[in-house]
PDB file of C-alpha atoms in Angstrom:
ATOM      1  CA  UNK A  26       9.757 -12.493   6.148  1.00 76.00           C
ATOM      2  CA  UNK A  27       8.324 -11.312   3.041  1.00 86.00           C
ATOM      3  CA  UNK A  28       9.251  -8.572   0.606  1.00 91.00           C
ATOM      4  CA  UNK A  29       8.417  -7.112  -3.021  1.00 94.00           C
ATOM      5  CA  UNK A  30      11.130  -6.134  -5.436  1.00 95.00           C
ATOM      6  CA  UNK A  31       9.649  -3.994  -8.393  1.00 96.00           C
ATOM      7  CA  UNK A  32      12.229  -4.503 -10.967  1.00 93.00           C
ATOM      8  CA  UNK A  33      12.224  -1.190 -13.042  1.00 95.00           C
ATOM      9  CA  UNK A  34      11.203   2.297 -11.145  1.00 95.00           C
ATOM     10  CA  UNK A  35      10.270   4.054 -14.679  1.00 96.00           C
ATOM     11  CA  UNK A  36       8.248   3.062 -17.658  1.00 98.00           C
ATOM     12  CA  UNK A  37       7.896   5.148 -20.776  1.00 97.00           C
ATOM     13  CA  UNK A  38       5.561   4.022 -23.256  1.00 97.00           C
ATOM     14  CA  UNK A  39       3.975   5.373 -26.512  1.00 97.00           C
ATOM     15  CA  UNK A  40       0.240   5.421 -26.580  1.00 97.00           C
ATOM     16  CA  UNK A  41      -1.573   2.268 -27.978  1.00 97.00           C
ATOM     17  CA  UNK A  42       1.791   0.365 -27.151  1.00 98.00           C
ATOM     18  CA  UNK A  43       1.855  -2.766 -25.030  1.00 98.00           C
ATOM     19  CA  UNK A  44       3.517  -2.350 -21.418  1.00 98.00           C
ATOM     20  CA  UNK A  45       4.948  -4.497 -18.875  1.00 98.00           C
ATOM     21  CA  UNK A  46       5.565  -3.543 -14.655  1.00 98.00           C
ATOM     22  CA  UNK A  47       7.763  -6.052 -13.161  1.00 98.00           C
ATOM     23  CA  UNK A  48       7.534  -7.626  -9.525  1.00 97.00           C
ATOM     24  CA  UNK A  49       9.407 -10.245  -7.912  1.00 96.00           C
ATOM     25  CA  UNK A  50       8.196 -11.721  -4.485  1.00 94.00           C
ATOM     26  CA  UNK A  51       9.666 -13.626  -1.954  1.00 90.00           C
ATOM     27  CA  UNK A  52       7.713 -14.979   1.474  1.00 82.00           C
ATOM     28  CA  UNK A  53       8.065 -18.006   3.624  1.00 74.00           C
ATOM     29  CA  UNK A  54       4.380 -18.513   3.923  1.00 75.00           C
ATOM     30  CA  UNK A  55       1.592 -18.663   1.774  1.00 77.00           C
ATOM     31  CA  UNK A  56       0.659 -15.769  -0.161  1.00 82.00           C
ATOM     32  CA  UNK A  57      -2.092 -13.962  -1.719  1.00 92.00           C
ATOM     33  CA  UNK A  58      -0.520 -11.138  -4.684  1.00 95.00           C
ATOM     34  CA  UNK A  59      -1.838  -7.395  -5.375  1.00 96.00           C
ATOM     35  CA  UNK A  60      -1.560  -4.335  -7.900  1.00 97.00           C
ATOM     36  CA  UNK A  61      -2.515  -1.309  -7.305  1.00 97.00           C
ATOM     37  CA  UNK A  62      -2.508   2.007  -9.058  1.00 97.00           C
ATOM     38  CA  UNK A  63      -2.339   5.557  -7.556  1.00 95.00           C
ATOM     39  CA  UNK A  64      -3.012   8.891  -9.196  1.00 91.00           C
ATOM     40  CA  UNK A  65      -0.831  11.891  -7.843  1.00 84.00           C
ATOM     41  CA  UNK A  66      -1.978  12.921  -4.189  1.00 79.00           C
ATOM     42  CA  UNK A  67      -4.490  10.131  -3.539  1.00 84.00           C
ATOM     43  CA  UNK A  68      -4.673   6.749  -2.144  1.00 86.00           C
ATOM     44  CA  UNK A  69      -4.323   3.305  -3.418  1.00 92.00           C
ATOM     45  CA  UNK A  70      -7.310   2.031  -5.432  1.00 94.00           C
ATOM     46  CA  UNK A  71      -7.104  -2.004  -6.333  1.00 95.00           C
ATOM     47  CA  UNK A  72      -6.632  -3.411  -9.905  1.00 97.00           C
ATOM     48  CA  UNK A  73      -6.425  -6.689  -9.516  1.00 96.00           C
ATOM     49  CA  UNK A  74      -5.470  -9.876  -6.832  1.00 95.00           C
ATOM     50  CA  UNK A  75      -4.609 -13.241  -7.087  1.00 94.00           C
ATOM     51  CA  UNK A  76      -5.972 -15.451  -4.387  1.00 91.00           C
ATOM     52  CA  UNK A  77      -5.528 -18.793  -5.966  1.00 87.00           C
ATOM     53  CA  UNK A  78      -6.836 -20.509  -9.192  1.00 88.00           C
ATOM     54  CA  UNK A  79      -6.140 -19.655 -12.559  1.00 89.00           C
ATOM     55  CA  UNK A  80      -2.654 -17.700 -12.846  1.00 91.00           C
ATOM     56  CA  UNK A  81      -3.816 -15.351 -15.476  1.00 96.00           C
ATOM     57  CA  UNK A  82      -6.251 -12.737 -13.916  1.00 96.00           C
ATOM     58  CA  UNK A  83      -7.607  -9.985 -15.450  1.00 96.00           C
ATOM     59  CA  UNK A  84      -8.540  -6.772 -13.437  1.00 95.00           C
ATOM     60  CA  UNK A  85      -9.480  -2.942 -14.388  1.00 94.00           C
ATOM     61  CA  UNK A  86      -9.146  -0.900 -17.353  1.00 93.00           C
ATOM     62  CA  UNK A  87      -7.665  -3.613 -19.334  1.00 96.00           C
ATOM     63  CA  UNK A  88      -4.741  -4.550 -16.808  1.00 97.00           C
ATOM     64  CA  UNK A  89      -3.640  -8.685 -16.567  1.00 97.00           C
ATOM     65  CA  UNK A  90      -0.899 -10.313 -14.550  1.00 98.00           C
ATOM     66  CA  UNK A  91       0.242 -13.786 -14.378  1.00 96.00           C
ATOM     67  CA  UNK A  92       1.193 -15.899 -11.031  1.00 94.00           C
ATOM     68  CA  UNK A  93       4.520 -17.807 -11.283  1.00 93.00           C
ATOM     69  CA  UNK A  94       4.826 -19.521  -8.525  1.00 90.00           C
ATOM     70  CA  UNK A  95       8.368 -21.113  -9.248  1.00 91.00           C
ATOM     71  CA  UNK A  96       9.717 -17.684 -10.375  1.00 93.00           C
ATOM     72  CA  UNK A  97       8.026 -15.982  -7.622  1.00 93.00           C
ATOM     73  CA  UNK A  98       7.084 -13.256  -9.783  1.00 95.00           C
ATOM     74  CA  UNK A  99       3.592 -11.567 -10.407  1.00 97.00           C
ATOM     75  CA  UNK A 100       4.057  -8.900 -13.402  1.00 98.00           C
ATOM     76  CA  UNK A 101       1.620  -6.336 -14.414  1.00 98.00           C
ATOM     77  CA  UNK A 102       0.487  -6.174 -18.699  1.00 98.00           C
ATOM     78  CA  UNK A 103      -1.666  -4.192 -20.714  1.00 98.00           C
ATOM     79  CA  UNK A 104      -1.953  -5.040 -24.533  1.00 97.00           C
ATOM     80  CA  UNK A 105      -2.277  -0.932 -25.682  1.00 97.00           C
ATOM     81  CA  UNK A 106      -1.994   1.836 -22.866  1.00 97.00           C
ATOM     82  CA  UNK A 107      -3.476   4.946 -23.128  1.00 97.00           C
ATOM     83  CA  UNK A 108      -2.562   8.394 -21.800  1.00 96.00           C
ATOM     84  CA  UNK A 109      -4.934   8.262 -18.743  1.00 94.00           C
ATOM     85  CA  UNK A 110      -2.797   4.937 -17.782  1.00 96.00           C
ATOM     86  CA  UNK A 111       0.021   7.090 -16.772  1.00 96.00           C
ATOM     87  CA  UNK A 112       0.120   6.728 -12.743  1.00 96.00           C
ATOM     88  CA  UNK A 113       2.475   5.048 -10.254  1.00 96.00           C
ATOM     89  CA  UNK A 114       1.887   0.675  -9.873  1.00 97.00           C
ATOM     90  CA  UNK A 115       2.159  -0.747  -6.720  1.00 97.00           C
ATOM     91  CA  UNK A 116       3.123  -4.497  -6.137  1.00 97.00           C
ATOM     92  CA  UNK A 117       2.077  -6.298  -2.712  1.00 95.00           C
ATOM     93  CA  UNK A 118       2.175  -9.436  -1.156  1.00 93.00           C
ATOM     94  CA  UNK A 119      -0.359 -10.440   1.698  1.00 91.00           C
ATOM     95  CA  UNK A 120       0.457 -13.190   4.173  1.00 85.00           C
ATOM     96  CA  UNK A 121      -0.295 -14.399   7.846  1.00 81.00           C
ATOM     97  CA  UNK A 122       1.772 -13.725  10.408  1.00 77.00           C
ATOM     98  CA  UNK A 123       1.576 -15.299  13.846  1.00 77.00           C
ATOM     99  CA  UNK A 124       2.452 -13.442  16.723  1.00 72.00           C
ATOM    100  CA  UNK A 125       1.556 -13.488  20.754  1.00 72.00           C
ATOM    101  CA  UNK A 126      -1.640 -16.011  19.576  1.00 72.00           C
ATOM    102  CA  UNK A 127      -3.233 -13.393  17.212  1.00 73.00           C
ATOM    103  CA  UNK A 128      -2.469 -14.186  13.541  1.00 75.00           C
ATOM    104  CA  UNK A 129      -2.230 -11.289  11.375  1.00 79.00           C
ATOM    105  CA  UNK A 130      -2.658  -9.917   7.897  1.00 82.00           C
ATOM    106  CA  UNK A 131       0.950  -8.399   7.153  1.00 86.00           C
ATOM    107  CA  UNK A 132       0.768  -6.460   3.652  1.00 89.00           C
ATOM    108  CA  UNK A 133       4.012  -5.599   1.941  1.00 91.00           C
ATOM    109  CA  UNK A 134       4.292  -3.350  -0.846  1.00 93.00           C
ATOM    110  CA  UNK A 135       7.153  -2.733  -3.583  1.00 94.00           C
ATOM    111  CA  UNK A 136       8.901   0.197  -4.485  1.00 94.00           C
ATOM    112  CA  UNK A 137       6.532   1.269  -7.360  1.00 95.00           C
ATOM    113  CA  UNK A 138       7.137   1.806 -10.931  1.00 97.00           C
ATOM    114  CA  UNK A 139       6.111   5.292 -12.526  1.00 96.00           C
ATOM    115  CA  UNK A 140       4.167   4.794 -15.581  1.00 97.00           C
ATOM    116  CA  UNK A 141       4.568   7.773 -17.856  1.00 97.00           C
ATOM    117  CA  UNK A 142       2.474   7.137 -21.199  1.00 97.00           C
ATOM    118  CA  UNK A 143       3.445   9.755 -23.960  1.00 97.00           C
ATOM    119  CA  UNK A 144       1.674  10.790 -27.267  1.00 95.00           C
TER     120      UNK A 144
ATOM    121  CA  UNK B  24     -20.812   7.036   1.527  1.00 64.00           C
ATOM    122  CA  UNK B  25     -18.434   3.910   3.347  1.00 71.00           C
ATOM    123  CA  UNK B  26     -14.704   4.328   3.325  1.00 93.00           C
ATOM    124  CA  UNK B  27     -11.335   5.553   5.366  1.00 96.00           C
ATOM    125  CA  UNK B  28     -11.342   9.002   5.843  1.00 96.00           C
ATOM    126  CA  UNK B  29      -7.712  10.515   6.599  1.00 96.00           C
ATOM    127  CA  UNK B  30      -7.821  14.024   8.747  1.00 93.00           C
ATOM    128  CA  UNK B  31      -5.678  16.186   8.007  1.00 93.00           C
ATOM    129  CA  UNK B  32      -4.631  15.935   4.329  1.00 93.00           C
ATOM    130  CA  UNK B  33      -1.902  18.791   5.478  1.00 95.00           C
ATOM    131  CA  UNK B  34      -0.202  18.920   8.257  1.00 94.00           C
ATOM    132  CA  UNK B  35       2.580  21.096   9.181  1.00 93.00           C
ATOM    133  CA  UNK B  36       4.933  21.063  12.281  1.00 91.00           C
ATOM    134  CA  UNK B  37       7.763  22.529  13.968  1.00 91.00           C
ATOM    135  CA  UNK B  38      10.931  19.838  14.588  1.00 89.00           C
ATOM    136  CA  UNK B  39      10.746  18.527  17.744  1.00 88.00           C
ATOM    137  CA  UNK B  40       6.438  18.400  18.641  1.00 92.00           C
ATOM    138  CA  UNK B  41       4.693  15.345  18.146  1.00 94.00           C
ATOM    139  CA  UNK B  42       1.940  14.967  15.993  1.00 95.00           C
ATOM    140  CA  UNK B  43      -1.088  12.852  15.539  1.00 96.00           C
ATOM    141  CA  UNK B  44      -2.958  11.621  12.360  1.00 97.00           C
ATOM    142  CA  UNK B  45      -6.404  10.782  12.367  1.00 97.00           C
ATOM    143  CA  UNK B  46      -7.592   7.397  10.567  1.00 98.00           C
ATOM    144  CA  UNK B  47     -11.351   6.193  10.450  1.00 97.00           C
ATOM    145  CA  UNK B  48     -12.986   3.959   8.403  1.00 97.00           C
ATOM    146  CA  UNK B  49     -16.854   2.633   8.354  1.00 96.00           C
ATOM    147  CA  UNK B  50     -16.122  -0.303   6.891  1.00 95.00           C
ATOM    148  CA  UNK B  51     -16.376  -2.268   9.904  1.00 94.00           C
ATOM    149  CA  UNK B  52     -13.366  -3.846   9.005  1.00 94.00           C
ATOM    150  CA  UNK B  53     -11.011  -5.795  11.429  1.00 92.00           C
ATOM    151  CA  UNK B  54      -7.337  -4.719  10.088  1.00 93.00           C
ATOM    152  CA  UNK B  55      -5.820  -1.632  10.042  1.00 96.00           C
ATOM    153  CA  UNK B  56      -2.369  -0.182   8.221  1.00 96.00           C
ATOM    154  CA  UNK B  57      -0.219   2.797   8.390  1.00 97.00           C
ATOM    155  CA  UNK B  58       1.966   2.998   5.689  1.00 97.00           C
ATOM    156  CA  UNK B  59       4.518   5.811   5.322  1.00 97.00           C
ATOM    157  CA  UNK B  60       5.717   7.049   1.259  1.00 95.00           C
ATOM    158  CA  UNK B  61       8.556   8.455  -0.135  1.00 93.00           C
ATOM    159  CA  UNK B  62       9.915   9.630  -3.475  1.00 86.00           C
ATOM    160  CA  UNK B  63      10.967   6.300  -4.771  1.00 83.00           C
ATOM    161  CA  UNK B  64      10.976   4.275  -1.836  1.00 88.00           C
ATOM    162  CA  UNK B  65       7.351   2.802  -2.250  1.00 90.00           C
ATOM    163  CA  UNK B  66       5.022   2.323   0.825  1.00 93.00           C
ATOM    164  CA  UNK B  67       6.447   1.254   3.806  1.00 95.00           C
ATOM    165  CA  UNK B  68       4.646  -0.386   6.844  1.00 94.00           C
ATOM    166  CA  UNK B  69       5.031   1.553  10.139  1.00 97.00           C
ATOM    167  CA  UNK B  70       2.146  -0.163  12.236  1.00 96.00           C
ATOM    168  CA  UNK B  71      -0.476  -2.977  11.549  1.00 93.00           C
ATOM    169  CA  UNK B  72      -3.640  -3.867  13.845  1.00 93.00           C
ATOM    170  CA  UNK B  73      -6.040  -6.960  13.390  1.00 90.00           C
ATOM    171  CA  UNK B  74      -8.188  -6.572  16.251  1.00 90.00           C
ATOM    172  CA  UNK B  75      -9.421  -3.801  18.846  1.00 93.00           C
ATOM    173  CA  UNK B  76      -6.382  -3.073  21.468  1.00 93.00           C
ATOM    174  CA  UNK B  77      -3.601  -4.909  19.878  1.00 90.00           C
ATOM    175  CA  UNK B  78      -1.291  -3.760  16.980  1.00 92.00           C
ATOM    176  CA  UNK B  79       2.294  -5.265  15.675  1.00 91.00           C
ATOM    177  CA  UNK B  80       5.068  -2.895  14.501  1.00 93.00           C
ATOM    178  CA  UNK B  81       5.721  -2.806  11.062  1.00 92.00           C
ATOM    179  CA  UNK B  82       9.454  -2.450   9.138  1.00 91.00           C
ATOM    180  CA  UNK B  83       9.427   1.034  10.222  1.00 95.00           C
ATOM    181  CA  UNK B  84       7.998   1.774  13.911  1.00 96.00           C
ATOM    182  CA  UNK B  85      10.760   3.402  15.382  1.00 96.00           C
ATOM    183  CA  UNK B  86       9.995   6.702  16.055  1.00 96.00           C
ATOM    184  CA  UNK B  87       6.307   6.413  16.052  1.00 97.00           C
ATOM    185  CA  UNK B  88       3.454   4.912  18.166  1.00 97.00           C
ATOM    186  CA  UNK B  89      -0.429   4.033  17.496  1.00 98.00           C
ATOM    187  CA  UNK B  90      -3.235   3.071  19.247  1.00 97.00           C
ATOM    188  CA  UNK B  91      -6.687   0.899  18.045  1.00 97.00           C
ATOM    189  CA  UNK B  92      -9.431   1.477  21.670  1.00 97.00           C
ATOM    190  CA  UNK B  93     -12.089   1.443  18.514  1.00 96.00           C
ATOM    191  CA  UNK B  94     -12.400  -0.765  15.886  1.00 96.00           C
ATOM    192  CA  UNK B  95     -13.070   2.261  13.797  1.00 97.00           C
ATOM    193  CA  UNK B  96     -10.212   4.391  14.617  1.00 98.00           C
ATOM    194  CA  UNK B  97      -6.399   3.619  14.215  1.00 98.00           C
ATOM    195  CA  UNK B  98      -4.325   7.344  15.027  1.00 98.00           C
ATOM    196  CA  UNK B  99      -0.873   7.804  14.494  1.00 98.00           C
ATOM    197  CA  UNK B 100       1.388   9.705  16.405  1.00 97.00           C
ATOM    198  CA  UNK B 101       4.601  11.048  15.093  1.00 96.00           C
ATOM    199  CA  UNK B 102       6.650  11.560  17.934  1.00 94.00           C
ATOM    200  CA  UNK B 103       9.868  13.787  18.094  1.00 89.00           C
ATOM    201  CA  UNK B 104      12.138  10.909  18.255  1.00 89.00           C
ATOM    202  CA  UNK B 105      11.342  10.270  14.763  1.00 89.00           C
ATOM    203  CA  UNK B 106      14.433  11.804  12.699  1.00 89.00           C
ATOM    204  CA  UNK B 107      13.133  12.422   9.235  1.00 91.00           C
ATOM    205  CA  UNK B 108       9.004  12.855   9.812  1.00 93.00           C
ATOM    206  CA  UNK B 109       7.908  14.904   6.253  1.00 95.00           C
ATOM    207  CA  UNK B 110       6.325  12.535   4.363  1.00 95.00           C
ATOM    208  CA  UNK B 111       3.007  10.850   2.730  1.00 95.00           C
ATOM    209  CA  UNK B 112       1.728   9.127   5.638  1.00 97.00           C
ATOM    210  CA  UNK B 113      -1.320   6.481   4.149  1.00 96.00           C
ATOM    211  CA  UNK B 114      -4.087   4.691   6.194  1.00 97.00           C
ATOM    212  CA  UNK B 115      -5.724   1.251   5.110  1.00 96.00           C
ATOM    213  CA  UNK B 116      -8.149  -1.289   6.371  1.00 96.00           C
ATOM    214  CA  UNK B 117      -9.196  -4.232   5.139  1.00 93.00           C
ATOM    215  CA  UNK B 118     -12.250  -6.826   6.544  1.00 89.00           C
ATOM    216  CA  UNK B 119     -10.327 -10.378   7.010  1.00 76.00           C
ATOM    217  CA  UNK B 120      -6.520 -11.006   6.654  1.00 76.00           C
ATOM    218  CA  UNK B 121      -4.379 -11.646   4.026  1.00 81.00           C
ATOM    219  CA  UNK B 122      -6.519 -12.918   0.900  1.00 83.00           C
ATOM    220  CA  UNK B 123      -8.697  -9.586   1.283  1.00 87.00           C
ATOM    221  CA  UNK B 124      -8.309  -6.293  -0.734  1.00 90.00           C
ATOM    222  CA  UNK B 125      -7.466  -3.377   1.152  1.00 93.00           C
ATOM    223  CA  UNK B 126      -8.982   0.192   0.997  1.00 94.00           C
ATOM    224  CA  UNK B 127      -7.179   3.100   1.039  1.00 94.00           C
ATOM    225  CA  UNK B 128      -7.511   6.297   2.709  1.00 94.00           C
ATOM    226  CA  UNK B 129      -6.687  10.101   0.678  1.00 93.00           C
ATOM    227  CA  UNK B 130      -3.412  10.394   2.567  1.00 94.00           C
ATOM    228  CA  UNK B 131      -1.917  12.685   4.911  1.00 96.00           C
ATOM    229  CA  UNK B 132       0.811  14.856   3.992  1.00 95.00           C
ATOM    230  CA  UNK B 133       2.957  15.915   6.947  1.00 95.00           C
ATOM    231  CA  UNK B 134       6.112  18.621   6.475  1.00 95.00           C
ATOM    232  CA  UNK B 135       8.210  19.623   9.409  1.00 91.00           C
ATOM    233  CA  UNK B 136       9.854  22.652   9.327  1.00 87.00           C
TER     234      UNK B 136
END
Protein backbone atom coordinates (compact mmCIF):
# COMPACT_ATOMS: atom_id res chain seq x y z
CA UNK A 1 0.00 0.00 0.00
CA UNK A 2 1.10 3.42 -0.41
CA UNK A 3 -0.20 6.76 0.82
CA UNK A 4 0.73 10.63 1.09
CA UNK A 5 0.19 12.58 4.27
CA UNK A 6 0.47 16.45 3.59
CA UNK A 7 1.24 17.69 6.97
CA UNK A 8 -0.36 21.25 7.11
CA UNK A 9 -3.72 21.96 4.86
CA UNK A 10 -3.04 25.96 4.96
CA UNK A 11 -0.06 28.14 4.36
CA UNK A 12 -0.06 31.89 4.78
CA UNK A 13 2.88 33.66 3.73
CA UNK A 14 3.98 37.33 3.21
CA UNK A 15 5.28 38.14 -0.20
CA UNK A 16 9.12 37.78 -0.79
CA UNK A 17 9.04 35.36 2.34
CA UNK A 18 10.46 31.86 2.20
CA UNK A 19 7.76 28.91 2.35
CA UNK A 20 7.71 25.38 3.14
CA UNK A 21 4.64 22.47 2.02
CA UNK A 22 5.13 19.40 3.94
CA UNK A 23 4.66 15.66 2.71
CA UNK A 24 5.29 12.50 4.32
CA UNK A 25 5.19 9.17 2.25
CA UNK A 26 4.94 5.78 3.03
CA UNK A 27 5.01 2.66 0.26
CA UNK A 28 6.23 -0.86 0.35
CA UNK A 29 7.77 -0.67 -3.04
CA UNK A 30 9.94 1.49 -4.79
CA UNK A 31 8.92 4.88 -5.47
CA UNK A 32 9.22 7.70 -7.76
CA UNK A 33 7.89 11.37 -5.76
CA UNK A 34 5.72 14.35 -7.40
CA UNK A 35 4.43 18.06 -6.79
CA UNK A 36 2.07 19.53 -8.43
CA UNK A 37 0.30 22.83 -8.39
CA UNK A 38 -3.33 23.67 -9.42
CA UNK A 39 -4.93 27.03 -10.05
CA UNK A 40 -8.75 27.27 -9.08
CA UNK A 41 -10.97 25.19 -11.63
CA UNK A 42 -8.20 23.56 -13.66
CA UNK A 43 -6.13 20.53 -13.71
CA UNK A 44 -2.89 19.48 -12.31
CA UNK A 45 0.17 20.92 -14.09
CA UNK A 46 3.75 19.26 -12.85
CA UNK A 47 6.47 21.18 -10.88
CA UNK A 48 8.81 18.93 -10.24
CA UNK A 49 9.68 14.77 -9.75
CA UNK A 50 12.18 12.86 -8.26
CA UNK A 51 13.08 9.71 -10.08
CA UNK A 52 16.37 8.94 -8.50
CA UNK A 53 19.79 10.76 -8.23
CA UNK A 54 20.53 13.78 -6.54
CA UNK A 55 17.89 14.45 -3.60
CA UNK A 56 17.73 18.12 -4.14
CA UNK A 57 15.74 18.88 -7.41
CA UNK A 58 14.78 21.95 -8.59
CA UNK A 59 11.56 22.40 -10.75
CA UNK A 60 9.32 25.56 -11.96
CA UNK A 61 9.04 29.02 -10.96
CA UNK A 62 11.66 28.73 -8.40
CA UNK A 63 10.13 25.61 -6.47
CA UNK A 64 12.91 22.81 -4.80
CA UNK A 65 12.24 19.73 -2.72
CA UNK A 66 14.52 17.36 -1.11
CA UNK A 67 14.21 13.30 -1.05
CA UNK A 68 14.68 11.75 2.43
CA UNK A 69 14.58 8.51 2.03
CA UNK A 70 14.96 7.47 5.82
CA UNK A 71 12.31 10.08 6.84
CA UNK A 72 10.19 9.22 3.99
CA UNK A 73 9.42 12.69 3.41
CA UNK A 74 9.62 14.85 0.13
CA UNK A 75 8.81 18.67 1.15
CA UNK A 76 8.13 21.43 -1.18
CA UNK A 77 10.52 25.14 -0.71
CA UNK A 78 10.69 28.31 -2.31
CA UNK A 79 13.36 30.89 -1.05
CA UNK A 80 10.77 34.25 -1.68
CA UNK A 81 7.08 33.56 -2.93
CA UNK A 82 5.26 35.86 -4.75
CA UNK A 83 1.54 36.63 -5.02
CA UNK A 84 0.96 34.60 -8.26
CA UNK A 85 2.38 31.49 -6.05
CA UNK A 86 -0.82 31.39 -4.22
CA UNK A 87 -2.56 27.97 -5.51
CA UNK A 88 -3.28 24.56 -3.95
CA UNK A 89 0.22 21.85 -3.83
CA UNK A 90 -0.31 18.47 -4.46
CA UNK A 91 2.05 15.65 -3.11
CA UNK A 92 2.15 12.11 -4.97
CA UNK A 93 3.84 9.04 -4.87
CA UNK A 94 4.12 6.69 -8.04
CA UNK A 95 4.80 2.98 -7.68
CA UNK A 96 4.20 -0.48 -9.47
CA UNK A 97 1.68 -2.52 -8.62
CA UNK A 98 1.30 -6.11 -9.75
CA UNK A 99 -1.91 -7.49 -10.32
CA UNK A 100 -3.55 -10.53 -12.57
CA UNK A 101 0.16 -10.43 -14.62
CA UNK A 102 -0.20 -6.73 -15.70
CA UNK A 103 1.98 -4.43 -13.54
CA UNK A 104 0.67 -1.09 -13.07
CA UNK A 105 1.45 2.54 -12.46
CA UNK A 106 -0.66 3.30 -9.17
CA UNK A 107 -0.41 7.23 -8.42
CA UNK A 108 -1.38 8.45 -5.00
CA UNK A 109 -1.89 11.90 -4.15
CA UNK A 110 -2.03 13.86 -0.65
CA UNK A 111 -4.53 15.93 0.74
CA UNK A 112 -3.13 19.29 -0.59
CA UNK A 113 -2.00 22.31 1.15
CA UNK A 114 -3.63 25.79 0.15
CA UNK A 115 -1.04 28.30 -0.44
CA UNK A 116 -2.42 31.75 0.21
CA UNK A 117 0.47 34.44 -0.40
CA UNK A 118 -0.58 37.95 1.01
CA UNK A 119 0.85 41.51 0.39
CA UNK B 1 -2.51 20.96 -29.86
CA UNK B 2 -1.76 17.24 -27.77
CA UNK B 3 -3.39 16.77 -24.42
CA UNK B 4 -6.56 15.20 -22.29
CA UNK B 5 -9.53 16.82 -23.10
CA UNK B 6 -12.38 16.39 -20.32
CA UNK B 7 -16.20 16.74 -21.82
CA UNK B 8 -18.30 18.16 -19.99
CA UNK B 9 -16.65 20.72 -17.66
CA UNK B 10 -20.45 20.93 -16.09
CA UNK B 11 -22.52 18.47 -15.56
CA UNK B 12 -25.69 18.45 -13.74
CA UNK B 13 -28.02 15.52 -12.69
CA UNK B 14 -31.01 14.48 -10.97
CA UNK B 15 -30.29 11.81 -7.80
CA UNK B 16 -30.75 8.58 -8.87
CA UNK B 17 -29.58 8.65 -13.11
CA UNK B 18 -26.29 7.61 -13.98
CA UNK B 19 -23.96 9.64 -15.66
CA UNK B 20 -20.99 9.37 -17.89
CA UNK B 21 -17.78 11.54 -18.23
CA UNK B 22 -15.91 11.72 -21.24
CA UNK B 23 -11.91 11.42 -21.07
CA UNK B 24 -9.57 11.55 -24.25
CA UNK B 25 -6.21 12.20 -24.61
CA UNK B 26 -3.78 12.23 -27.89
CA UNK B 27 -0.97 11.54 -26.17
CA UNK B 28 -0.81 8.07 -27.13
CA UNK B 29 -0.17 7.28 -23.76
CA UNK B 30 -0.65 3.77 -22.12
CA UNK B 31 -2.13 4.74 -18.47
CA UNK B 32 -5.09 6.26 -17.62
CA UNK B 33 -6.56 7.86 -14.07
CA UNK B 34 -9.76 9.03 -12.70
CA UNK B 35 -9.35 10.86 -9.77
CA UNK B 36 -12.31 12.28 -7.81
CA UNK B 37 -11.70 15.97 -5.48
CA UNK B 38 -13.13 17.33 -2.63
CA UNK B 39 -12.89 20.39 -0.40
CA UNK B 40 -9.97 19.28 1.63
CA UNK B 41 -9.81 15.79 0.95
CA UNK B 42 -7.16 15.97 -1.95
CA UNK B 43 -7.49 13.72 -5.10
CA UNK B 44 -8.61 10.46 -4.68
CA UNK B 45 -8.18 7.46 -7.12
CA UNK B 46 -11.48 5.90 -8.30
CA UNK B 47 -10.14 3.81 -11.39
CA UNK B 48 -6.64 3.24 -13.03
CA UNK B 49 -5.96 1.53 -16.59
CA UNK B 50 -2.43 0.57 -18.07
CA UNK B 51 -3.40 -1.05 -21.13
CA UNK B 52 -6.46 -1.26 -23.69
CA UNK B 53 -9.40 -3.51 -21.98
CA UNK B 54 -8.13 -3.86 -18.53
CA UNK B 55 -8.42 -1.35 -15.58
CA UNK B 56 -7.84 -1.89 -11.56
CA UNK B 57 -10.12 -0.14 -9.03
CA UNK B 58 -8.72 2.51 -7.21
CA UNK B 59 -9.36 3.51 -3.17
CA UNK B 60 -12.65 4.67 -4.21
CA UNK B 61 -14.57 2.46 -6.98
CA UNK B 62 -17.56 1.70 -5.27
CA UNK B 63 -20.24 3.22 -6.81
CA UNK B 64 -18.72 3.78 -10.14
CA UNK B 65 -17.57 1.80 -13.23
CA UNK B 66 -15.18 2.58 -16.39
CA UNK B 67 -14.29 1.19 -19.41
CA UNK B 68 -10.76 1.56 -21.75
CA UNK B 69 -12.05 -0.44 -25.67
CA UNK B 70 -9.53 2.56 -26.96
CA UNK B 71 -6.36 3.43 -25.90
CA UNK B 72 -7.50 6.96 -26.31
CA UNK B 73 -10.60 6.99 -24.38
CA UNK B 74 -11.13 6.11 -20.60
CA UNK B 75 -15.22 7.22 -19.67
CA UNK B 76 -16.53 7.23 -16.40
CA UNK B 77 -19.78 6.37 -15.36
CA UNK B 78 -21.33 7.56 -12.19
CA UNK B 79 -23.86 5.20 -11.43
CA UNK B 80 -26.84 5.74 -8.94
CA UNK B 81 -25.43 3.50 -6.40
CA UNK B 82 -22.92 6.05 -5.76
CA UNK B 83 -24.20 7.96 -2.47
CA UNK B 84 -22.52 11.32 -2.52
CA UNK B 85 -21.70 11.92 -6.59
CA UNK B 86 -21.19 16.14 -6.69
CA UNK B 87 -17.81 16.57 -7.03
CA UNK B 88 -14.50 17.54 -9.17
CA UNK B 89 -14.12 14.49 -11.08
CA UNK B 90 -10.21 14.74 -12.86
CA UNK B 91 -8.83 12.63 -15.80
CA UNK B 92 -4.98 11.81 -16.29
CA UNK B 93 -2.73 9.82 -18.50
CA UNK B 94 0.58 9.30 -18.48
CA UNK B 95 3.02 7.28 -21.32
CA UNK B 96 4.94 4.48 -19.08
CA UNK B 97 4.28 3.65 -15.35
CA UNK B 98 5.34 4.94 -12.33
CA UNK B 99 8.65 7.10 -12.94
CA UNK B 100 6.57 9.15 -15.67
CA UNK B 101 4.82 12.58 -15.19
CA UNK B 102 1.27 12.61 -15.62
CA UNK B 103 -0.96 15.10 -17.60
CA UNK B 104 -3.93 16.39 -16.49
CA UNK B 105 -7.18 16.99 -17.97
CA UNK B 106 -9.49 20.63 -17.18
CA UNK B 107 -11.80 18.67 -14.91
CA UNK B 108 -15.31 17.84 -14.80
CA UNK B 109 -17.54 19.29 -12.36
CA UNK B 110 -20.59 17.15 -11.65
CA UNK B 111 -23.62 18.47 -9.08
CA UNK B 112 -26.60 16.31 -8.40
CA UNK B 113 -29.55 17.81 -7.41
Amino acid sequence: AQSVTQLDSQVPVFEEAPVELRCNYSSSVSVYLFWYVQYPNQGLQLLLKYLSGSTLVKGINGFEAEFNKSQTSFHLRKPSVHISDTAEYFCAVSGDINAGGTSYGKLTFGQGTILTVHP
Amino acid sequence: DGGITQSPKYLFRKEGQNVTLSCEQNLNHDAMYWYRQDPGQGLRLIYYSQIVNDFQKGDIAEGYSVSREKKESFPLTVTSAQKNPTAFYLCASRLGRSNTEAFFGQGTRLTVV
